[in-house]
mmCIF file of C-alpha atoms and ligand atoms in Angstrom:
data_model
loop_
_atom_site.group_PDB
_atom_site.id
_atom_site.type_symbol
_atom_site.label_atom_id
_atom_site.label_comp_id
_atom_site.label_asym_id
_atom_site.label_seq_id
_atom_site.Cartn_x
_atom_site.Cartn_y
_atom_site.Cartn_z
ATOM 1 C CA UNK S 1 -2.506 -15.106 -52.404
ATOM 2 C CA UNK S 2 -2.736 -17.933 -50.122
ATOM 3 C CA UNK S 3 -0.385 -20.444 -49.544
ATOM 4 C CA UNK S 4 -1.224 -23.721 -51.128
ATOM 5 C CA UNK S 5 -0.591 -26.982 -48.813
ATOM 6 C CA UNK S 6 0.156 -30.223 -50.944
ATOM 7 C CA UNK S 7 -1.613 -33.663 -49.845
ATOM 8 C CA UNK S 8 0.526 -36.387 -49.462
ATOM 9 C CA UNK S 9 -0.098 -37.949 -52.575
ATOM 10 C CA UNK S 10 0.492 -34.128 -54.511
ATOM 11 C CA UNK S 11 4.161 -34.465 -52.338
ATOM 12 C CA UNK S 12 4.792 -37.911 -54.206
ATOM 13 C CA UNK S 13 4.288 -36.503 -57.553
ATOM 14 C CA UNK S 14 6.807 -33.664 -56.672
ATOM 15 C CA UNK S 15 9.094 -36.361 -55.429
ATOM 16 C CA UNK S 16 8.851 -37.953 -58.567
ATOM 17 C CA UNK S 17 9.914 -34.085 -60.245
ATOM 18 C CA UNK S 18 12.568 -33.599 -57.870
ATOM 19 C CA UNK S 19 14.066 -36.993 -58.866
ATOM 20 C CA UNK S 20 13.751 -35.930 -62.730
ATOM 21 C CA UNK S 21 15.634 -32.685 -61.776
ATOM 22 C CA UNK S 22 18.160 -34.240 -59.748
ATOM 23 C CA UNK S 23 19.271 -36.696 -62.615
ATOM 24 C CA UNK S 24 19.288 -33.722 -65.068
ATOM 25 C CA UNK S 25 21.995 -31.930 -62.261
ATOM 26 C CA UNK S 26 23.610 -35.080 -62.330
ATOM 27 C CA UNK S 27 24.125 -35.295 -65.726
ATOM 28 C CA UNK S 28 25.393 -31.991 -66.216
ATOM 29 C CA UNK S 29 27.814 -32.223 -63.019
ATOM 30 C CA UNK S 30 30.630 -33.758 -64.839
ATOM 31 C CA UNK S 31 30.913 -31.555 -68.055
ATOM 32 C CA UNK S 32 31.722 -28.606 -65.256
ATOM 33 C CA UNK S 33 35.546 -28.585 -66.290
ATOM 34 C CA UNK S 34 37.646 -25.943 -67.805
ATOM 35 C CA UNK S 35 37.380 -25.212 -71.418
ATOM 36 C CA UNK S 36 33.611 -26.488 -71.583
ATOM 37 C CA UNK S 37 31.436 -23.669 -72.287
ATOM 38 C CA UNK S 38 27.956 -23.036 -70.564
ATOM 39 C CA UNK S 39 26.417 -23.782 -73.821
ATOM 40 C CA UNK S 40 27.753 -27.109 -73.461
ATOM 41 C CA UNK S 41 25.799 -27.664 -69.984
ATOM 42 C CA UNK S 42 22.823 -26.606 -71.768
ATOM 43 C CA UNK S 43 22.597 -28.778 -74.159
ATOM 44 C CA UNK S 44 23.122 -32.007 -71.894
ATOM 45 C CA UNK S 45 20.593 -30.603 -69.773
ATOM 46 C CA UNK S 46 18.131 -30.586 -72.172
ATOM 47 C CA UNK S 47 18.947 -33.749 -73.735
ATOM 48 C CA UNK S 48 18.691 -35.213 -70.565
ATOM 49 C CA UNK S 49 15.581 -33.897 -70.028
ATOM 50 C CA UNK S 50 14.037 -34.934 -73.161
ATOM 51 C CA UNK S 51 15.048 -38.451 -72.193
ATOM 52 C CA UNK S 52 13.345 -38.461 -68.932
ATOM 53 C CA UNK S 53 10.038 -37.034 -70.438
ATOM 54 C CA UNK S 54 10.946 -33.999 -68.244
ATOM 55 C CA UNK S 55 9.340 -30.121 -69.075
ATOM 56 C CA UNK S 56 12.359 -27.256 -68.678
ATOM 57 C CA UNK S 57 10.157 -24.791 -66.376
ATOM 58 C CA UNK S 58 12.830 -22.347 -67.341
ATOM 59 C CA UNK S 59 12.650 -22.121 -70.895
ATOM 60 C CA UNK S 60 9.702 -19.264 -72.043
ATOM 61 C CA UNK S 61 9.680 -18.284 -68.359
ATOM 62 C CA UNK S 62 8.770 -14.827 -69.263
ATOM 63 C CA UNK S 63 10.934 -15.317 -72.326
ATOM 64 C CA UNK S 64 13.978 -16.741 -70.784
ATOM 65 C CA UNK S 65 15.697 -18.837 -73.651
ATOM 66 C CA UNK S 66 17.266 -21.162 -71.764
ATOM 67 C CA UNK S 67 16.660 -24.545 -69.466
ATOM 68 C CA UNK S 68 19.494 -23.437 -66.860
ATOM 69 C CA UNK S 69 20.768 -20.671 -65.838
ATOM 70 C CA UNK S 70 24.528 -20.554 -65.092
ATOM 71 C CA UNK S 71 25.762 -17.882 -63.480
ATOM 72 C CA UNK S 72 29.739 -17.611 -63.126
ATOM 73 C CA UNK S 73 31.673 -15.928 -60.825
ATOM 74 C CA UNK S 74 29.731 -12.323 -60.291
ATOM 75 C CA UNK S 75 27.128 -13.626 -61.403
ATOM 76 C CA UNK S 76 24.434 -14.413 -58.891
ATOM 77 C CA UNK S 77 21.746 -16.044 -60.720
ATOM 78 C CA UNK S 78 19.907 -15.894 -64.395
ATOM 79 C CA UNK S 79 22.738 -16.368 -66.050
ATOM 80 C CA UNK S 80 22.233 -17.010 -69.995
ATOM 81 C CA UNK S 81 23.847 -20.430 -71.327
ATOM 82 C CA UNK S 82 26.334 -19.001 -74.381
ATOM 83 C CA UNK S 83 28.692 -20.928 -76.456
ATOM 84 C CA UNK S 84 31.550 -18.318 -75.700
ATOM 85 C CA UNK S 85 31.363 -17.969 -72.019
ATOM 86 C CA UNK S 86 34.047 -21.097 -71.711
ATOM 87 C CA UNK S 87 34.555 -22.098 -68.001
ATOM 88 C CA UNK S 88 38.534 -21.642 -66.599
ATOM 89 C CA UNK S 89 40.320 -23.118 -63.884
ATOM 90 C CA UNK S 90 39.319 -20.964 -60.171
ATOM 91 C CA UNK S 91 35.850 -19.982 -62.015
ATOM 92 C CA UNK S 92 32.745 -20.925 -59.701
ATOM 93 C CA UNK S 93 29.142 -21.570 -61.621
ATOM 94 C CA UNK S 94 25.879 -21.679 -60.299
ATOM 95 C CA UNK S 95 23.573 -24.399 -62.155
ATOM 96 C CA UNK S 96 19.634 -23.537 -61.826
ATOM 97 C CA UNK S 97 17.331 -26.018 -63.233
ATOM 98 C CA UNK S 98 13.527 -25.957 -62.742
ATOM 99 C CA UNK S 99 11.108 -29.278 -64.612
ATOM 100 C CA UNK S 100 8.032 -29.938 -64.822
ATOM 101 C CA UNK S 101 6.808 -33.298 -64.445
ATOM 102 C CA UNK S 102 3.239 -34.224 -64.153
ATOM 103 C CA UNK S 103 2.090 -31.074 -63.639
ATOM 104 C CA UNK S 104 4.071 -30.471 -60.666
ATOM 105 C CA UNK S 105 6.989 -28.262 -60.519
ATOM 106 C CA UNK S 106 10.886 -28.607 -58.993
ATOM 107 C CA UNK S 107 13.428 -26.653 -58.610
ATOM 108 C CA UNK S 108 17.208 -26.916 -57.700
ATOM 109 C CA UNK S 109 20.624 -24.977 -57.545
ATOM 110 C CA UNK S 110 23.993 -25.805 -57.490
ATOM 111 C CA UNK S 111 27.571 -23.886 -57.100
ATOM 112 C CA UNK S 112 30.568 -25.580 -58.416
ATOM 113 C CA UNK S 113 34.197 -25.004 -58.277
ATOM 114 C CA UNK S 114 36.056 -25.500 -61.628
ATOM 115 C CA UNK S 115 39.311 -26.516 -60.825
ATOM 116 C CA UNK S 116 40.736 -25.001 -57.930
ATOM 117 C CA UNK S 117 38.981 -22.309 -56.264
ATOM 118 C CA UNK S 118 40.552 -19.940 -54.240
ATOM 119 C CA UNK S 119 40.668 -19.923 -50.362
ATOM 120 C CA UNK S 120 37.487 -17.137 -49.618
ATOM 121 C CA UNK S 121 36.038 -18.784 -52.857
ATOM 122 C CA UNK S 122 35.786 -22.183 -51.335
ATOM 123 C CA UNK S 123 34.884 -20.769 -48.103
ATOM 124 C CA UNK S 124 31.835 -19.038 -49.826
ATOM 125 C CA UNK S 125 30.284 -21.944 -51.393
ATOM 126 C CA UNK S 126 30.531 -23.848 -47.854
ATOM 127 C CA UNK S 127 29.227 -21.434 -45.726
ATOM 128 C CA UNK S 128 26.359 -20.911 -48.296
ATOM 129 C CA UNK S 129 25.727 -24.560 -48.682
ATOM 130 C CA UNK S 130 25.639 -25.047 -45.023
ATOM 131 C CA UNK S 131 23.242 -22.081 -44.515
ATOM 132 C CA UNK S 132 20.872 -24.331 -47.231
ATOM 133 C CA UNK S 133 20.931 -27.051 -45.031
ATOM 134 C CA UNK S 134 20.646 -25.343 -41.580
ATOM 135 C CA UNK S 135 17.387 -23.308 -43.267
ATOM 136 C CA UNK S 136 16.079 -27.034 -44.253
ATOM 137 C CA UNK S 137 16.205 -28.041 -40.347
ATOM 138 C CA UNK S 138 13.872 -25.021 -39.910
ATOM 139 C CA UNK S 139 11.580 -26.240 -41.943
ATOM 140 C CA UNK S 140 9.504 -27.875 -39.039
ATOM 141 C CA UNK S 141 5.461 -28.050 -38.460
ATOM 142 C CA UNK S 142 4.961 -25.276 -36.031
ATOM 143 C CA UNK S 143 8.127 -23.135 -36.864
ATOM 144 C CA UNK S 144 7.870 -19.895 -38.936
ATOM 145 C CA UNK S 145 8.562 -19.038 -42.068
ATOM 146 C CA UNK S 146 11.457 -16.307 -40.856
ATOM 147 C CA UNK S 147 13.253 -18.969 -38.514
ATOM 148 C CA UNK S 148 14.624 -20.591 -42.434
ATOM 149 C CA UNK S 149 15.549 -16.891 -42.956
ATOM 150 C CA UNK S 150 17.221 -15.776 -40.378
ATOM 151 C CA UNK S 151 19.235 -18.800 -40.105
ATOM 152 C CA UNK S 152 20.569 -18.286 -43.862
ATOM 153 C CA UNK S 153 21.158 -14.590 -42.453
ATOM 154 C CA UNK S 154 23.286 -15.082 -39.161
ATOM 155 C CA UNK S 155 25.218 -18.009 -40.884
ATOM 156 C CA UNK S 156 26.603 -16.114 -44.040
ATOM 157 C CA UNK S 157 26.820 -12.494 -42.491
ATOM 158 C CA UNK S 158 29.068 -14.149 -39.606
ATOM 159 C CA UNK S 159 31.099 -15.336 -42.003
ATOM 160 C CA UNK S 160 31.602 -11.899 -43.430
ATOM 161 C CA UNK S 161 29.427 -12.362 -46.468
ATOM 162 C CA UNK S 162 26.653 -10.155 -48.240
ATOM 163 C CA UNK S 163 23.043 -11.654 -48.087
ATOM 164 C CA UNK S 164 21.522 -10.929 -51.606
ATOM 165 C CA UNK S 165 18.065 -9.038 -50.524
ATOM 166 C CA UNK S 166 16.649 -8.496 -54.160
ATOM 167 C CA UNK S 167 15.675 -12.425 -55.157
ATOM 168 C CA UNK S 168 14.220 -14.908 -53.015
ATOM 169 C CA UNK S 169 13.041 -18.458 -52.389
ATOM 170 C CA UNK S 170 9.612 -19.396 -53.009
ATOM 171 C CA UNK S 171 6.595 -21.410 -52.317
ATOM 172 C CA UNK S 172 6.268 -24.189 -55.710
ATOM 173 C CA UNK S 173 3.919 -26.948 -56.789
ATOM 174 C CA UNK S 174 1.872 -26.525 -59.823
ATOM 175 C CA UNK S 175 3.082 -23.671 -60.248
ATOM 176 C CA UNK S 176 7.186 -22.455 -60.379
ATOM 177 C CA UNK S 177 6.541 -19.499 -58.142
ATOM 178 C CA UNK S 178 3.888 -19.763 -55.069
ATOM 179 C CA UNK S 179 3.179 -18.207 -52.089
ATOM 180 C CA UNK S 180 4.720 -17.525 -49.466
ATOM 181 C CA UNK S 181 8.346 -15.918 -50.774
ATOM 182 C CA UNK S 182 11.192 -17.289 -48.752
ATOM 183 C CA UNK S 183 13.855 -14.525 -48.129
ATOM 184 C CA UNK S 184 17.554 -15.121 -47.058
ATOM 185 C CA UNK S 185 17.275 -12.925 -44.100
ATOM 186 C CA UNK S 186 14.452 -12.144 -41.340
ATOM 187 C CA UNK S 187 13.903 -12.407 -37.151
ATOM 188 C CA UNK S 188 13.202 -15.558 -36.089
ATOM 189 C CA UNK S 189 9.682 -16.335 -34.782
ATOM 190 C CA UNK S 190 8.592 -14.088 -37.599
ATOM 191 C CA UNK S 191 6.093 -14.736 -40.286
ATOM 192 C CA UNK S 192 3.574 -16.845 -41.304
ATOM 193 C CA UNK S 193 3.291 -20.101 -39.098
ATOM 194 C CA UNK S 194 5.189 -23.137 -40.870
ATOM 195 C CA UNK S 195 2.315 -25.908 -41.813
ATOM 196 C CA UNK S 196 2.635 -29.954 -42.934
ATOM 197 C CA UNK S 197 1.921 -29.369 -46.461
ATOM 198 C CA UNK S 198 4.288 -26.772 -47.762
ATOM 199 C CA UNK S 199 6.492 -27.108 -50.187
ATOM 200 C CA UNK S 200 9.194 -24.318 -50.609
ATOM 201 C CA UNK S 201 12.137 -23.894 -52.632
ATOM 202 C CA UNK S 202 14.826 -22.205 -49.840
ATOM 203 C CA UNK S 203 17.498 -20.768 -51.856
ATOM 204 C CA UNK S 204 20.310 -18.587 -50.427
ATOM 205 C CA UNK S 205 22.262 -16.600 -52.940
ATOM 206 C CA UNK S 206 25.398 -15.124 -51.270
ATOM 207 C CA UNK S 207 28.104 -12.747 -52.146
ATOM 208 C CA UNK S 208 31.682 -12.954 -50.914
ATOM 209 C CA UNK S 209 31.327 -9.417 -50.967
ATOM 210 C CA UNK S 210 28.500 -7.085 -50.061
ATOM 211 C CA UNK S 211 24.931 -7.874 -50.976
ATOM 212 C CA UNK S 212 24.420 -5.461 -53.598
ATOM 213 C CA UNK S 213 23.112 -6.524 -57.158
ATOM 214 C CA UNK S 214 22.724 -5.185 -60.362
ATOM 215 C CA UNK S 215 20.613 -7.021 -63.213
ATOM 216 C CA UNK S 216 22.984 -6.206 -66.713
ATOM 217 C CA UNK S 217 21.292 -4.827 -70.111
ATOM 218 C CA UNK S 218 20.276 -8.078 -71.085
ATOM 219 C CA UNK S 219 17.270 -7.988 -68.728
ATOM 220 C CA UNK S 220 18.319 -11.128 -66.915
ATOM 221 C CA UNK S 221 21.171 -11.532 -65.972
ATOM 222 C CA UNK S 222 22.249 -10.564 -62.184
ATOM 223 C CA UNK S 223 25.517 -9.737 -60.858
ATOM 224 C CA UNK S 224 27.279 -8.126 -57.502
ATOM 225 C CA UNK S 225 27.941 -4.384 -57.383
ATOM 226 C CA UNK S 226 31.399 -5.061 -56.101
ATOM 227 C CA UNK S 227 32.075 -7.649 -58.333
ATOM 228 C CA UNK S 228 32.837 -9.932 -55.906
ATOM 229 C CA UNK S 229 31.349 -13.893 -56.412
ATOM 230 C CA UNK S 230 28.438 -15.160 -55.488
ATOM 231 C CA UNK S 231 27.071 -18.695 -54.638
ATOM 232 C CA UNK S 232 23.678 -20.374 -55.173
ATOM 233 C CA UNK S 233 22.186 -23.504 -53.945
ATOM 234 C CA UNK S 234 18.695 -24.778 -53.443
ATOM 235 C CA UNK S 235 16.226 -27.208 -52.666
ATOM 236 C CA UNK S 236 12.947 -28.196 -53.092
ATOM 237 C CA UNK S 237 11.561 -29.179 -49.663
ATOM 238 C CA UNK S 238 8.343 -30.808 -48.378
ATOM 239 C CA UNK S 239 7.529 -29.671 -44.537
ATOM 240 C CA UNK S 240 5.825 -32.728 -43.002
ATOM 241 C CA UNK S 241 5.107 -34.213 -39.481
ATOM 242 C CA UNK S 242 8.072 -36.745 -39.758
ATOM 243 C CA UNK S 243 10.120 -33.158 -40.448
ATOM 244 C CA UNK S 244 11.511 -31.586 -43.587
ATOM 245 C CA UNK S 245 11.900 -33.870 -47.315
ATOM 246 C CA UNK S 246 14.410 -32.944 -49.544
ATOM 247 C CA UNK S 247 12.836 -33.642 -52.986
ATOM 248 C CA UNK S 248 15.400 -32.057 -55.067
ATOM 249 C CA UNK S 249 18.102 -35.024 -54.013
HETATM 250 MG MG1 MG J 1 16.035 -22.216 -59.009
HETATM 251 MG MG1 MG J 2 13.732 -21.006 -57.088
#
């Protein structure tokens, strides 16, 4: 498959779905608090949704019966929303919401702490956040695709973290899932040349422990081998000639 480049005009439109998306993260930010359960997220999330005439691209996604994912602690991503998985004080969640919004898709992660998290905790979720936003600066006319990679690499394996290998980032637009995939780890200088017109989501998913993953009997849901937390953030991001556009804040 080729990669698809986005006019300027297509870019607006996934503005416009990134904005959506970013509201529905909003809404859902301040219900992260002990004793709310992820079933509670969910259901704000799709409310808020509805109101902004926003599509979950989640929900049906090959079945999956939910418009976020929340994945806590060990869990790395594709966690399923339940009303007995209640959040405690030192838990971490990853919130991963995808909508559709005139025909265009967005998508966008977020790790929080509930509570207090503990010291290598906290450390994980800024290192990984960090490595998000150094991979955006990569994401230059000209570049290539592996300098976002490697960047996500050298940042969170310095810190002494495992790079998940298994799931990656992603090309989007009218479709969730484009070409090219975007992994968390490569050489710089490496792979296909970086063009004004992309649009990828660049998503690091780290573990405070080694990068190994299992996905459980449920089909979906993905956690460490070690059991060790992991963090997940990403953005939807627009390479252009004035640089890289965050459309996901
Ligand atoms: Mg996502
Ligand atoms: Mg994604």
């Amino acid at each position: 498959m080729a990669i698809i480049l986005k006019t300027p005009a297509e870019i607006d439109k996934m503005r416009r779905s990134g904005e959506a998306l970013h509201q529905v993260h909003e809404a859902v930010r301040p219900m992260i608090v002990a004793g709310a359960s992820t079933m509670d997220l969910e259901k704000v999330a799709a409310a808020k949704m509805d109101a902004l005439h926003a599509v979950s691209a989640f929900k049906g996604y090959h079945g999956f019966p939910a418009v976020l994912c929340t994945s806590v602690n060990s869990e790395v991503v594709h966690g399923i929303p339940s009303a007995k998985r209640i959040l405690a004080d030192g838990d971490i969640i990853s919130i991963d919401c995808g909508v559709i919004v005139d025909g265009f898709y967005s998508d966008c992660a977020v790790t929080y702490a509930v509570g207090t998290p503990s010291p290598t905790t906290k450390k994980l979720l800024a290192v990984t956040q960090a490595s998000l936003e150094a991979a955006i600066e990569q994401a230059q006319v000209g570049g290539r695709l592996f300098d976002i990679s490697a960047v996500v690499q050298e940042m969170c394996e310095a810190a002494g973290f495992g790079v998940v290998k298994e799931f990656v980032g992603h090309g989007i637009g009218k479709s969730m899932h484009e070409d090219p995939q975007v992994p968390n780890f490569g050489a710089h200088g490496k792979g296909p040349r970086l063009k004004a017109g992309m649009v990828l989501a660049i998503e690091p998913m780290i573990n405070a422990g080694g990068a190994g993953v299992k996905v459980l009997p449920d089909g979906w849901t993905t956690v460490t081998l070690d059991g060790s937390v992991s963090a997940h953030f990403e953005h939807t991001v627009a390479i252009t000639k004035d640089g890289p556009k965050v459309l996901t804040r």
